[in-house]
Amino acid sequence: MPKNYNISVIKGDGIGVEIVDQAIKVLGAVGKKFDINFDYKEYLMGGCAIDATGNPLPQETIDGVLNSDACLFGAIGGPKWDNLDRELRPESGLLRFRKEMGVFANLRPATVYDELVDASSLKPEVIKGVDIMVVRELIGGIYFGEPKGKTETKGWNTMVYTVEEIERIAHVAFKLAMKRDKRVCSIDKANVLDVSQLWRDTTERIAKEYPEVELTHMYVDNCAMQLIANPRQFDVILTGNIFGDILSDEASMLSGSIGLLPSASTGLKTAVYEPIHGSAPDIAGLGIANPIATIASASMMLRYSLDEEDAADAIDAAIKKTMADGYRTGDLAAYDCKEQVNCTQMGDIIASNI
Ligand code: NAD
């Protein structure tokens, strides 16, 4: 009997549709090989949901995702909806979605494929072998803190973290480090911010439960420099919401293309797997988007939500082989490219390499 998983799918806007279709294709290939069946149910979110229902995050989507084993997500947003009131915009739906799902931990690997060391803006000798996991707190901090507000002459937001919020994200980082190189670097601004001092004190206390893991601390401004100067020094980076937002985008550029990098958002109720990039309106509909970030997100879904390690390894190996064979979408066509392919072809090749 094949194992069966219920997967909620949110394709979203722009390139979301085409990249998620490729991930589903690759999951089909891996399902055949490992006797796994995926039942997909599609839900609306973002601009397409606004067009269809007037609401960027319909209740049906929240319920459907909460009732699934995991959610595969594309991207949302686009210029068509940019002029709506902030509360009605696709991005507000995304923030509310993360909160509703309780996904407090955002995992973003930043790894560099050997074949693509030239794609990075840094020197090959600086980035070769980089393998970083950024663990970002996702539903607290300044993006959600109260009070917040704006008048004609003043605007304000509040960075708040409770001990419980810091503890649970710290545990995620330490547990991941145990499976990796056993090093956590916690990022804060404890020289200026009280909330960061609490962050530092709490991570120190949690570290005592993981004696094999080395904990270091770094100020966020220094970390921004160190990621460029010597990225190989990092194993797991543990950070709050806004610092993680910025640092994980910076870390992602080490690999050369935003189209390569997956993410997992896990937490209290379910988990959401998505590429780190947005809906790329500038190339939407052209069929040239790089689907690898989304396919790698499907691999993370197998690994972290479904416990299908072998199937996840098979996807990662198929992506690596495709890179090594020299197939590239347009974003990476300048680097060691033997054949330039479009989004669908890239999905076909990775699926056939499973
Ligand atoms: P973006 O990530 O969509 O695009 C930035 C640049 O990277 C563009 O030039 C784009 O063509 C390129 N790019 C992105 N993904 C690619 C891929 N898979 N293959 C090849 N090239 C790729 O960021 P943006 O332009 O700042 O935002 C566009 C829209 O996406 C906005 O509405 C934004 O709010 C939204 N957004 C959504 C999410 C999400 O759904 N999680 C995340 C970020 C941005």
mmCIF file of C-alpha atoms and ligand atoms in Angstrom:
data_model
loop_
_atom_site.group_PDB
_atom_site.id
_atom_site.type_symbol
_atom_site.label_atom_id
_atom_site.label_comp_id
_atom_site.label_asym_id
_atom_site.label_seq_id
_atom_site.Cartn_x
_atom_site.Cartn_y
_atom_site.Cartn_z
ATOM 1 C CA MET A 1 0.000 0.000 0.000
ATOM 2 C CA PRO A 2 1.431 3.420 -0.895
ATOM 3 C CA LYS A 3 1.759 5.948 1.874
ATOM 4 C CA ASN A 4 -0.681 8.812 1.427
ATOM 5 C CA TYR A 5 -0.250 12.494 2.256
ATOM 6 C CA ASN A 6 -2.695 15.377 1.948
ATOM 7 C CA ILE A 7 -0.891 18.385 0.581
ATOM 8 C CA SER A 8 -2.504 21.816 0.394
ATOM 9 C CA VAL A 9 -1.255 23.836 -2.547
ATOM 10 C CA ILE A 10 -1.253 27.629 -2.884
ATOM 11 C CA LYS A 11 0.140 28.607 -6.254
ATOM 12 C CA GLY A 12 -0.589 32.319 -5.820
ATOM 13 C CA ASP A 13 0.307 34.985 -8.362
ATOM 14 C CA GLY A 14 2.884 35.705 -11.060
ATOM 15 C CA ILE A 15 5.370 32.883 -11.543
ATOM 16 C CA GLY A 16 3.775 31.023 -8.602
ATOM 17 C CA VAL A 17 1.667 28.857 -10.880
ATOM 18 C CA GLU A 18 4.455 27.672 -13.179
ATOM 19 C CA ILE A 19 7.017 26.950 -10.444
ATOM 20 C CA VAL A 20 4.609 25.019 -8.217
ATOM 21 C CA ASP A 21 3.553 22.903 -11.209
ATOM 22 C CA GLN A 22 7.185 21.819 -11.644
ATOM 23 C CA ALA A 23 7.506 20.894 -7.963
ATOM 24 C CA ILE A 24 4.352 18.768 -8.236
ATOM 25 C CA LYS A 25 5.820 17.080 -11.307
ATOM 26 C CA VAL A 26 9.002 16.181 -9.401
ATOM 27 C CA LEU A 27 6.991 14.984 -6.380
ATOM 28 C CA GLY A 28 5.117 12.723 -8.822
ATOM 29 C CA ALA A 29 8.403 11.168 -9.955
ATOM 30 C CA VAL A 30 9.640 10.696 -6.409
ATOM 31 C CA GLY A 31 6.243 9.312 -5.353
ATOM 32 C CA LYS A 32 6.480 6.643 -8.052
ATOM 33 C CA LYS A 33 9.966 5.666 -6.975
ATOM 34 C CA PHE A 34 9.225 5.475 -3.243
ATOM 35 C CA ASP A 35 5.583 4.364 -3.395
ATOM 36 C CA ILE A 36 4.184 7.576 -1.961
ATOM 37 C CA ASN A 37 0.866 9.088 -3.004
ATOM 38 C CA PHE A 38 0.182 12.824 -2.709
ATOM 39 C CA ASP A 39 -3.391 14.125 -2.663
ATOM 40 C CA TYR A 40 -3.335 17.798 -3.596
ATOM 41 C CA LYS A 41 -5.993 20.401 -2.832
ATOM 42 C CA GLU A 42 -5.549 23.888 -4.246
ATOM 43 C CA TYR A 43 -6.425 27.080 -2.357
ATOM 44 C CA LEU A 44 -6.419 30.758 -3.239
ATOM 45 C CA MET A 45 -4.307 33.412 -1.581
ATOM 46 C CA GLY A 46 -2.885 36.812 -2.512
ATOM 47 C CA GLY A 47 -3.877 38.740 -5.609
ATOM 48 C CA CYS A 48 -5.781 35.853 -7.209
ATOM 49 C CA ALA A 49 -7.826 35.522 -4.004
ATOM 50 C CA ILE A 50 -8.546 39.264 -3.986
ATOM 51 C CA ASP A 51 -9.798 39.020 -7.578
ATOM 52 C CA ALA A 52 -11.968 35.991 -6.854
ATOM 53 C CA THR A 53 -13.277 36.804 -3.353
ATOM 54 C CA GLY A 54 -12.196 40.350 -2.381
ATOM 55 C CA ASN A 55 -10.100 38.878 0.444
ATOM 56 C CA PRO A 56 -6.358 38.087 0.173
ATOM 57 C CA LEU A 57 -6.715 35.240 2.677
ATOM 58 C CA PRO A 58 -10.109 33.482 2.480
ATOM 59 C CA GLN A 59 -11.155 31.410 5.499
ATOM 60 C CA GLU A 60 -11.383 28.346 3.230
ATOM 61 C CA THR A 61 -7.636 28.621 2.629
ATOM 62 C CA ILE A 62 -6.825 28.813 6.351
ATOM 63 C CA ASP A 63 -9.030 25.793 7.116
ATOM 64 C CA GLY A 64 -7.732 23.787 4.154
ATOM 65 C CA VAL A 65 -4.080 24.321 5.005
ATOM 66 C CA LEU A 66 -4.640 23.569 8.701
ATOM 67 C CA ASN A 67 -6.278 20.278 7.725
ATOM 68 C CA SER A 68 -3.438 19.186 5.456
ATOM 69 C CA ASP A 69 -0.198 17.382 6.273
ATOM 70 C CA ALA A 70 1.817 20.273 4.814
ATOM 71 C CA CYS A 71 1.431 23.197 2.432
ATOM 72 C CA LEU A 72 3.345 23.819 -0.772
ATOM 73 C CA PHE A 73 3.337 27.525 -1.574
ATOM 74 C CA GLY A 74 4.407 29.510 -4.660
ATOM 75 C CA ALA A 75 4.429 33.298 -4.296
ATOM 76 C CA ILE A 76 1.912 36.111 -4.062
ATOM 77 C CA GLY A 77 1.647 39.775 -4.993
ATOM 78 C CA GLY A 78 2.136 41.990 -7.986
ATOM 79 C CA PRO A 79 1.723 45.565 -9.242
ATOM 80 C CA LYS A 80 -1.980 45.042 -9.977
ATOM 81 C CA TRP A 81 -2.719 45.029 -6.231
ATOM 82 C CA ASP A 82 -0.022 47.456 -5.003
ATOM 83 C CA ASN A 83 -2.371 50.429 -4.674
ATOM 84 C CA LEU A 84 -4.928 48.762 -2.423
ATOM 85 C CA ASP A 85 -5.115 49.767 1.249
ATOM 86 C CA ARG A 86 -2.351 48.019 3.224
ATOM 87 C CA GLU A 87 -4.824 45.710 5.029
ATOM 88 C CA LEU A 88 -6.281 44.495 1.712
ATOM 89 C CA ARG A 89 -2.984 43.892 -0.085
ATOM 90 C CA PRO A 90 -1.670 40.386 -0.831
ATOM 91 C CA GLU A 91 1.287 40.882 1.544
ATOM 92 C CA SER A 92 -1.092 41.523 4.482
ATOM 93 C CA GLY A 93 -2.698 38.195 3.668
ATOM 94 C CA LEU A 94 0.728 36.544 3.857
ATOM 95 C CA LEU A 95 1.555 37.999 7.295
ATOM 96 C CA ARG A 96 -1.887 37.004 8.602
ATOM 97 C CA PHE A 97 -1.468 33.542 7.060
ATOM 98 C CA ARG A 98 1.810 32.922 8.929
ATOM 99 C CA LYS A 99 0.240 34.059 12.191
ATOM 100 C CA GLU A 100 -2.880 31.898 11.677
ATOM 101 C CA MET A 101 -0.713 28.868 10.884
ATOM 102 C CA GLY A 102 1.463 29.481 13.956
ATOM 103 C CA VAL A 103 4.564 29.011 11.799
ATOM 104 C CA PHE A 104 7.080 30.652 14.112
ATOM 105 C CA ALA A 105 10.239 29.121 12.643
ATOM 106 C CA ASN A 106 11.477 29.995 9.186
ATOM 107 C CA LEU A 107 14.330 27.810 7.976
ATOM 108 C CA ARG A 108 16.356 29.064 5.064
ATOM 109 C CA PRO A 109 19.320 27.076 3.874
ATOM 110 C CA ALA A 110 21.920 28.994 1.875
ATOM 111 C CA THR A 111 24.131 26.495 0.126
ATOM 112 C CA VAL A 112 26.423 27.003 -2.812
ATOM 113 C CA TYR A 113 26.446 24.461 -5.652
ATOM 114 C CA ASP A 114 30.054 23.821 -6.725
ATOM 115 C CA GLU A 115 29.090 24.316 -10.392
ATOM 116 C CA LEU A 116 27.709 27.766 -9.600
ATOM 117 C CA VAL A 117 30.513 29.303 -7.556
ATOM 118 C CA ASP A 118 31.016 31.787 -10.382
ATOM 119 C CA ALA A 119 27.381 32.903 -10.181
ATOM 120 C CA SER A 120 28.002 34.543 -6.823
ATOM 121 C CA SER A 121 29.171 38.139 -6.719
ATOM 122 C CA LEU A 122 31.799 37.008 -4.192
ATOM 123 C CA LYS A 123 35.100 35.350 -5.079
ATOM 124 C CA PRO A 124 34.908 31.554 -5.533
ATOM 125 C CA GLU A 125 37.479 30.970 -2.775
ATOM 126 C CA VAL A 126 35.260 32.876 -0.335
ATOM 127 C CA ILE A 127 32.025 31.060 -1.056
ATOM 128 C CA LYS A 128 32.994 27.545 -2.112
ATOM 129 C CA GLY A 129 31.570 25.097 0.408
ATOM 130 C CA VAL A 130 29.231 27.595 2.106
ATOM 131 C CA ASP A 131 26.452 25.726 3.913
ATOM 132 C CA ILE A 132 24.403 27.956 6.201
ATOM 133 C CA MET A 133 21.001 27.426 7.778
ATOM 134 C CA VAL A 134 19.280 30.641 8.807
ATOM 135 C CA VAL A 135 16.641 30.089 11.491
ATOM 136 C CA ARG A 136 14.423 33.163 11.624
ATOM 137 C CA GLU A 137 11.642 33.840 14.115
ATOM 138 C CA LEU A 138 8.633 34.566 11.922
ATOM 139 C CA ILE A 139 5.560 35.634 13.852
ATOM 140 C CA GLY A 140 6.886 37.968 16.539
ATOM 141 C CA GLY A 141 9.147 40.980 16.815
ATOM 142 C CA ILE A 142 8.641 44.367 15.238
ATOM 143 C CA TYR A 143 6.401 43.198 12.388
ATOM 144 C CA PHE A 144 3.701 42.220 14.864
ATOM 145 C CA GLY A 145 4.455 44.274 18.013
ATOM 146 C CA GLU A 146 2.001 46.729 19.556
ATOM 147 C CA PRO A 147 1.691 49.658 19.813
ATOM 148 C CA LYS A 148 2.159 50.683 16.216
ATOM 149 C CA GLY A 149 0.751 53.570 14.295
ATOM 150 C CA LYS A 150 1.212 56.538 12.037
ATOM 151 C CA THR A 151 0.095 60.146 12.032
ATOM 152 C CA GLU A 152 0.971 62.912 9.600
ATOM 153 C CA THR A 153 4.130 63.646 11.526
ATOM 154 C CA LYS A 154 5.114 60.443 13.305
ATOM 155 C CA GLY A 155 5.302 56.704 12.711
ATOM 156 C CA TRP A 156 6.099 53.927 15.223
ATOM 157 C CA ASN A 157 6.391 50.167 15.627
ATOM 158 C CA THR A 158 7.415 48.102 18.644
ATOM 159 C CA MET A 159 9.883 45.241 18.847
ATOM 160 C CA VAL A 160 8.591 42.806 21.456
ATOM 161 C CA TYR A 161 9.709 39.280 22.289
ATOM 162 C CA THR A 162 8.580 37.138 25.190
ATOM 163 C CA VAL A 163 10.845 34.562 26.805
ATOM 164 C CA GLU A 164 8.565 31.788 25.473
ATOM 165 C CA GLU A 165 8.888 33.051 21.893
ATOM 166 C CA ILE A 166 12.676 33.155 22.152
ATOM 167 C CA GLU A 167 12.886 29.760 23.823
ATOM 168 C CA ARG A 168 10.888 27.921 21.170
ATOM 169 C CA ILE A 169 12.844 29.353 18.221
ATOM 170 C CA ALA A 170 16.141 28.725 20.052
ATOM 171 C CA HIS A 171 15.205 25.050 20.493
ATOM 172 C CA VAL A 172 14.596 24.780 16.732
ATOM 173 C CA ALA A 173 18.055 26.225 16.019
ATOM 174 C CA PHE A 174 19.877 24.023 18.544
ATOM 175 C CA LYS A 175 18.099 20.857 17.359
ATOM 176 C CA LEU A 176 19.047 21.617 13.747
ATOM 177 C CA ALA A 177 22.629 22.344 14.778
ATOM 178 C CA MET A 178 22.795 18.894 16.411
ATOM 179 C CA LYS A 179 22.186 17.368 12.950
ATOM 180 C CA ARG A 180 24.730 19.670 11.317
ATOM 181 C CA ASP A 181 28.069 21.115 12.449
ATOM 182 C CA LYS A 182 26.871 21.812 16.021
ATOM 183 C CA ARG A 183 27.411 25.577 15.930
ATOM 184 C CA VAL A 184 24.782 28.278 16.523
ATOM 185 C CA CYS A 185 25.483 31.969 16.038
ATOM 186 C CA SER A 186 22.718 34.054 17.612
ATOM 187 C CA ILE A 187 22.160 37.502 16.149
ATOM 188 C CA ASP A 188 20.977 40.523 18.115
ATOM 189 C CA LYS A 189 21.587 44.173 18.875
ATOM 190 C CA ALA A 190 22.091 43.699 22.604
ATOM 191 C CA ASN A 191 24.409 46.722 22.840
ATOM 192 C CA VAL A 192 21.396 48.978 22.136
ATOM 193 C CA LEU A 193 18.105 47.106 22.495
ATOM 194 C CA ASP A 194 16.600 45.726 25.724
ATOM 195 C CA VAL A 195 14.626 43.197 23.724
ATOM 196 C CA SER A 196 17.924 41.915 22.327
ATOM 197 C CA GLN A 197 19.401 41.548 25.836
ATOM 198 C CA LEU A 198 16.469 39.296 26.714
ATOM 199 C CA TRP A 199 17.119 37.388 23.469
ATOM 200 C CA ARG A 200 20.781 36.904 24.437
ATOM 201 C CA ASP A 201 20.073 35.878 28.059
ATOM 202 C CA THR A 202 17.455 33.378 26.916
ATOM 203 C CA THR A 203 19.580 31.759 24.198
ATOM 204 C CA GLU A 204 22.420 31.409 26.738
ATOM 205 C CA ARG A 205 20.075 29.567 29.094
ATOM 206 C CA ILE A 206 18.659 27.267 26.376
ATOM 207 C CA ALA A 207 22.199 26.479 25.161
ATOM 208 C CA LYS A 208 22.864 24.694 28.472
ATOM 209 C CA GLU A 209 20.396 22.004 27.318
ATOM 210 C CA TYR A 210 22.589 21.342 24.268
ATOM 211 C CA PRO A 211 26.112 21.019 25.691
ATOM 212 C CA GLU A 212 27.474 19.643 22.394
ATOM 213 C CA VAL A 213 26.484 22.789 20.508
ATOM 214 C CA GLU A 214 28.737 25.833 20.549
ATOM 215 C CA LEU A 215 26.777 29.089 20.951
ATOM 216 C CA THR A 216 28.239 32.419 19.888
ATOM 217 C CA HIS A 217 26.603 35.848 19.652
ATOM 218 C CA MET A 218 27.030 38.488 16.992
ATOM 219 C CA TYR A 219 25.556 41.961 16.540
ATOM 220 C CA VAL A 220 23.379 42.192 13.478
ATOM 221 C CA ASP A 221 25.495 44.888 11.802
ATOM 222 C CA ASN A 222 28.632 42.780 12.221
ATOM 223 C CA CYS A 223 26.803 39.720 10.900
ATOM 224 C CA ALA A 224 25.852 41.649 7.750
ATOM 225 C CA MET A 225 29.580 42.247 7.207
ATOM 226 C CA GLN A 226 30.746 38.767 8.174
ATOM 227 C CA LEU A 227 28.323 37.110 5.742
ATOM 228 C CA ILE A 228 30.169 38.829 2.928
ATOM 229 C CA ALA A 229 33.681 38.682 4.394
ATOM 230 C CA ASN A 230 33.772 35.076 5.580
ATOM 231 C CA PRO A 231 30.475 33.221 5.123
ATOM 232 C CA ARG A 232 32.010 29.787 5.759
ATOM 233 C CA GLN A 233 32.349 30.641 9.477
ATOM 234 C CA PHE A 234 28.579 30.121 9.920
ATOM 235 C CA ASP A 235 26.661 26.907 10.473
ATOM 236 C CA VAL A 236 23.261 27.786 12.008
ATOM 237 C CA ILE A 237 22.332 31.467 12.298
ATOM 238 C CA LEU A 238 19.571 32.133 14.858
ATOM 239 C CA THR A 239 17.764 35.439 14.515
ATOM 240 C CA GLY A 240 14.583 37.394 15.215
ATOM 241 C CA ASN A 241 12.089 38.447 12.576
ATOM 242 C CA ILE A 242 13.354 41.712 11.060
ATOM 243 C CA PHE A 243 17.080 40.911 11.361
ATOM 244 C CA GLY A 244 16.391 37.506 9.819
ATOM 245 C CA ASP A 245 14.390 39.024 6.995
ATOM 246 C CA ILE A 246 17.376 41.112 5.948
ATOM 247 C CA LEU A 247 20.182 38.643 6.712
ATOM 248 C CA SER A 248 18.507 35.697 4.998
ATOM 249 C CA ASP A 249 18.110 37.708 1.796
ATOM 250 C CA GLU A 250 21.765 38.670 2.043
ATOM 251 C CA ALA A 251 22.771 35.036 2.687
ATOM 252 C CA SER A 252 20.668 33.933 -0.270
ATOM 253 C CA MET A 253 22.697 36.037 -2.642
ATOM 254 C CA LEU A 254 25.830 34.059 -1.719
ATOM 255 C CA SER A 255 24.437 31.285 -3.902
ATOM 256 C CA GLY A 256 24.088 33.492 -6.957
ATOM 257 C CA SER A 257 20.388 33.326 -7.735
ATOM 258 C CA ILE A 258 17.290 33.920 -5.707
ATOM 259 C CA GLY A 259 15.695 31.260 -7.906
ATOM 260 C CA LEU A 260 17.621 28.471 -6.166
ATOM 261 C CA LEU A 261 16.702 28.875 -2.527
ATOM 262 C CA PRO A 262 13.947 27.074 -0.664
ATOM 263 C CA SER A 263 12.442 27.696 2.750
ATOM 264 C CA ALA A 264 10.385 25.968 5.378
ATOM 265 C CA SER A 265 8.104 27.669 7.871
ATOM 266 C CA THR A 266 7.270 25.281 10.646
ATOM 267 C CA GLY A 267 5.530 25.663 13.930
ATOM 268 C CA LEU A 268 2.621 24.891 16.117
ATOM 269 C CA LYS A 269 -0.039 23.587 13.737
ATOM 270 C CA THR A 270 1.333 22.903 10.282
ATOM 271 C CA ALA A 271 4.242 23.758 7.993
ATOM 272 C CA VAL A 272 4.513 25.790 4.812
ATOM 273 C CA TYR A 273 7.191 25.218 2.176
ATOM 274 C CA GLU A 274 7.989 27.949 -0.319
ATOM 275 C CA PRO A 275 10.768 29.501 -2.381
ATOM 276 C CA ILE A 276 12.278 32.589 -0.797
ATOM 277 C CA HIS A 277 11.612 34.740 -3.853
ATOM 278 C CA GLY A 278 8.431 36.592 -4.725
ATOM 279 C CA SER A 279 6.046 36.396 -7.661
ATOM 280 C CA ALA A 280 8.562 37.995 -10.087
ATOM 281 C CA PRO A 281 5.981 40.019 -12.056
ATOM 282 C CA ASP A 282 8.701 41.101 -14.502
ATOM 283 C CA ILE A 283 9.009 37.540 -15.880
ATOM 284 C CA ALA A 284 5.557 36.143 -15.037
ATOM 285 C CA GLY A 285 3.911 34.321 -17.935
ATOM 286 C CA LEU A 286 7.131 34.078 -19.959
ATOM 287 C CA GLY A 287 7.812 30.506 -18.817
ATOM 288 C CA ILE A 288 11.442 31.308 -17.960
ATOM 289 C CA ALA A 289 11.348 31.263 -14.147
ATOM 290 C CA ASN A 290 13.755 29.007 -12.313
ATOM 291 C CA PRO A 291 11.667 26.355 -10.489
ATOM 292 C CA ILE A 292 14.566 24.925 -8.450
ATOM 293 C CA ALA A 293 13.803 26.906 -5.260
ATOM 294 C CA THR A 294 10.271 25.507 -5.254
ATOM 295 C CA ILE A 295 11.402 21.965 -6.075
ATOM 296 C CA ALA A 296 13.950 22.185 -3.249
ATOM 297 C CA SER A 297 11.130 23.425 -0.984
ATOM 298 C CA ALA A 298 9.193 20.251 -1.849
ATOM 299 C CA SER A 299 12.281 18.313 -0.763
ATOM 300 C CA MET A 300 12.293 20.164 2.575
ATOM 301 C CA MET A 301 8.596 19.269 2.939
ATOM 302 C CA LEU A 302 9.440 15.575 2.543
ATOM 303 C CA ARG A 303 12.302 15.867 5.028
ATOM 304 C CA TYR A 304 10.808 18.015 7.777
ATOM 305 C CA SER A 305 7.037 17.353 7.671
ATOM 306 C CA LEU A 306 6.625 13.894 6.168
ATOM 307 C CA ASP A 307 9.777 12.184 7.437
ATOM 308 C CA GLU A 308 10.536 10.887 3.937
ATOM 309 C CA GLU A 309 14.304 11.406 4.119
ATOM 310 C CA ASP A 310 15.143 9.078 1.206
ATOM 311 C CA ALA A 311 12.694 10.804 -1.103
ATOM 312 C CA ALA A 312 14.076 14.201 -0.046
ATOM 313 C CA ASP A 313 17.630 13.028 -0.692
ATOM 314 C CA ALA A 314 16.541 11.812 -4.143
ATOM 315 C CA ILE A 315 15.213 15.256 -5.049
ATOM 316 C CA ASP A 316 18.351 17.005 -3.781
ATOM 317 C CA ALA A 317 20.535 14.584 -5.754
ATOM 318 C CA ALA A 318 18.442 15.099 -8.910
ATOM 319 C CA ILE A 319 18.823 18.885 -8.605
ATOM 320 C CA LYS A 320 22.592 18.522 -8.123
ATOM 321 C CA LYS A 321 22.913 16.227 -11.144
ATOM 322 C CA THR A 322 20.898 18.635 -13.295
ATOM 323 C CA MET A 323 23.214 21.470 -12.248
ATOM 324 C CA ALA A 324 26.307 19.325 -12.853
ATOM 325 C CA ASP A 325 24.994 18.365 -16.324
ATOM 326 C CA GLY A 326 24.919 22.056 -17.209
ATOM 327 C CA TYR A 327 21.175 22.728 -17.601
ATOM 328 C CA ARG A 328 20.352 26.320 -16.651
ATOM 329 C CA THR A 329 17.327 28.596 -16.693
ATOM 330 C CA GLY A 330 17.893 32.137 -17.918
ATOM 331 C CA ASP A 331 18.837 33.587 -14.507
ATOM 332 C CA LEU A 332 21.908 31.303 -14.432
ATOM 333 C CA ALA A 333 22.593 30.991 -18.163
ATOM 334 C CA ALA A 334 25.873 32.874 -17.840
ATOM 335 C CA TYR A 335 27.394 30.245 -15.529
ATOM 336 C CA ASP A 336 28.784 26.968 -16.838
ATOM 337 C CA CYS A 337 25.677 26.513 -18.995
ATOM 338 C CA LYS A 338 25.643 23.667 -21.519
ATOM 339 C CA GLU A 339 21.980 24.054 -22.419
ATOM 340 C CA GLN A 340 19.549 26.841 -21.559
ATOM 341 C CA VAL A 341 16.097 25.538 -20.703
ATOM 342 C CA ASN A 342 12.754 27.019 -19.715
ATOM 343 C CA CYS A 343 10.799 26.452 -16.515
ATOM 344 C CA THR A 344 8.868 23.392 -17.750
ATOM 345 C CA GLN A 345 11.956 21.769 -19.257
ATOM 346 C CA MET A 346 13.864 22.252 -16.004
ATOM 347 C CA GLY A 347 11.031 20.463 -14.162
ATOM 348 C CA ASP A 348 11.084 17.640 -16.746
ATOM 349 C CA ILE A 349 14.849 17.134 -16.456
ATOM 350 C CA ILE A 350 14.883 17.100 -12.647
ATOM 351 C CA ALA A 351 11.926 14.670 -12.627
ATOM 352 C CA SER A 352 13.706 12.384 -15.082
ATOM 353 C CA ASN A 353 16.847 12.496 -12.880
ATOM 354 C CA ILE A 354 14.942 11.120 -9.870
HETATM 355 P P1 NAD B 1 10.905 38.907 -6.497
HETATM 356 O O1 NAD B 1 11.599 37.892 -5.688
HETATM 357 O O2 NAD B 1 9.562 38.528 -7.006
HETATM 358 O O3 NAD B 1 11.814 39.296 -7.755
HETATM 359 C C1 NAD B 1 13.107 39.898 -7.616
HETATM 360 C C2 NAD B 1 13.921 39.637 -8.892
HETATM 361 O O4 NAD B 1 14.312 38.260 -8.921
HETATM 362 C C3 NAD B 1 13.131 39.866 -10.181
HETATM 363 O O5 NAD B 1 13.975 40.403 -11.165
HETATM 364 C C4 NAD B 1 12.685 38.482 -10.600
HETATM 365 O O6 NAD B 1 12.498 38.316 -11.988
HETATM 366 C C5 NAD B 1 13.833 37.617 -10.100
HETATM 367 N N1 NAD B 1 13.350 36.272 -9.714
HETATM 368 C C6 NAD B 1 12.617 35.951 -8.623
HETATM 369 N N2 NAD B 1 12.330 34.655 -8.616
HETATM 370 C C7 NAD B 1 12.886 34.121 -9.731
HETATM 371 C C8 NAD B 1 12.944 32.821 -10.288
HETATM 372 N N3 NAD B 1 12.343 31.781 -9.690
HETATM 373 N N4 NAD B 1 13.593 32.638 -11.459
HETATM 374 C C9 NAD B 1 14.206 33.664 -12.061
HETATM 375 N N5 NAD B 1 14.207 34.929 -11.593
HETATM 376 C C10 NAD B 1 13.554 35.162 -10.433
HETATM 377 O O7 NAD B 1 10.814 40.225 -5.604
HETATM 378 P P2 NAD B 1 10.093 41.618 -5.875
HETATM 379 O O8 NAD B 1 10.229 41.991 -7.332
HETATM 380 O O9 NAD B 1 10.593 42.519 -4.835
HETATM 381 O O10 NAD B 1 8.564 41.354 -5.567
HETATM 382 C C11 NAD B 1 7.573 41.032 -6.552
HETATM 383 C C12 NAD B 1 6.271 40.741 -5.848
HETATM 384 O O11 NAD B 1 6.418 39.555 -5.047
HETATM 385 C C13 NAD B 1 5.818 41.847 -4.899
HETATM 386 O O12 NAD B 1 4.426 41.985 -5.006
HETATM 387 C C14 NAD B 1 6.204 41.317 -3.526
HETATM 388 O O13 NAD B 1 5.409 41.843 -2.487
HETATM 389 C C15 NAD B 1 5.968 39.853 -3.716
HETATM 390 N N6 NAD B 1 6.726 38.980 -2.792
HETATM 391 C C16 NAD B 1 6.090 37.862 -2.371
HETATM 392 C C17 NAD B 1 6.757 36.970 -1.552
HETATM 393 C C18 NAD B 1 6.042 35.711 -1.127
HETATM 394 O O14 NAD B 1 5.017 35.378 -1.723
HETATM 395 N N7 NAD B 1 6.528 34.987 -0.148
HETATM 396 C C19 NAD B 1 8.094 37.205 -1.200
HETATM 397 C C20 NAD B 1 8.731 38.341 -1.683
HETATM 398 C C21 NAD B 1 8.030 39.229 -2.505
#
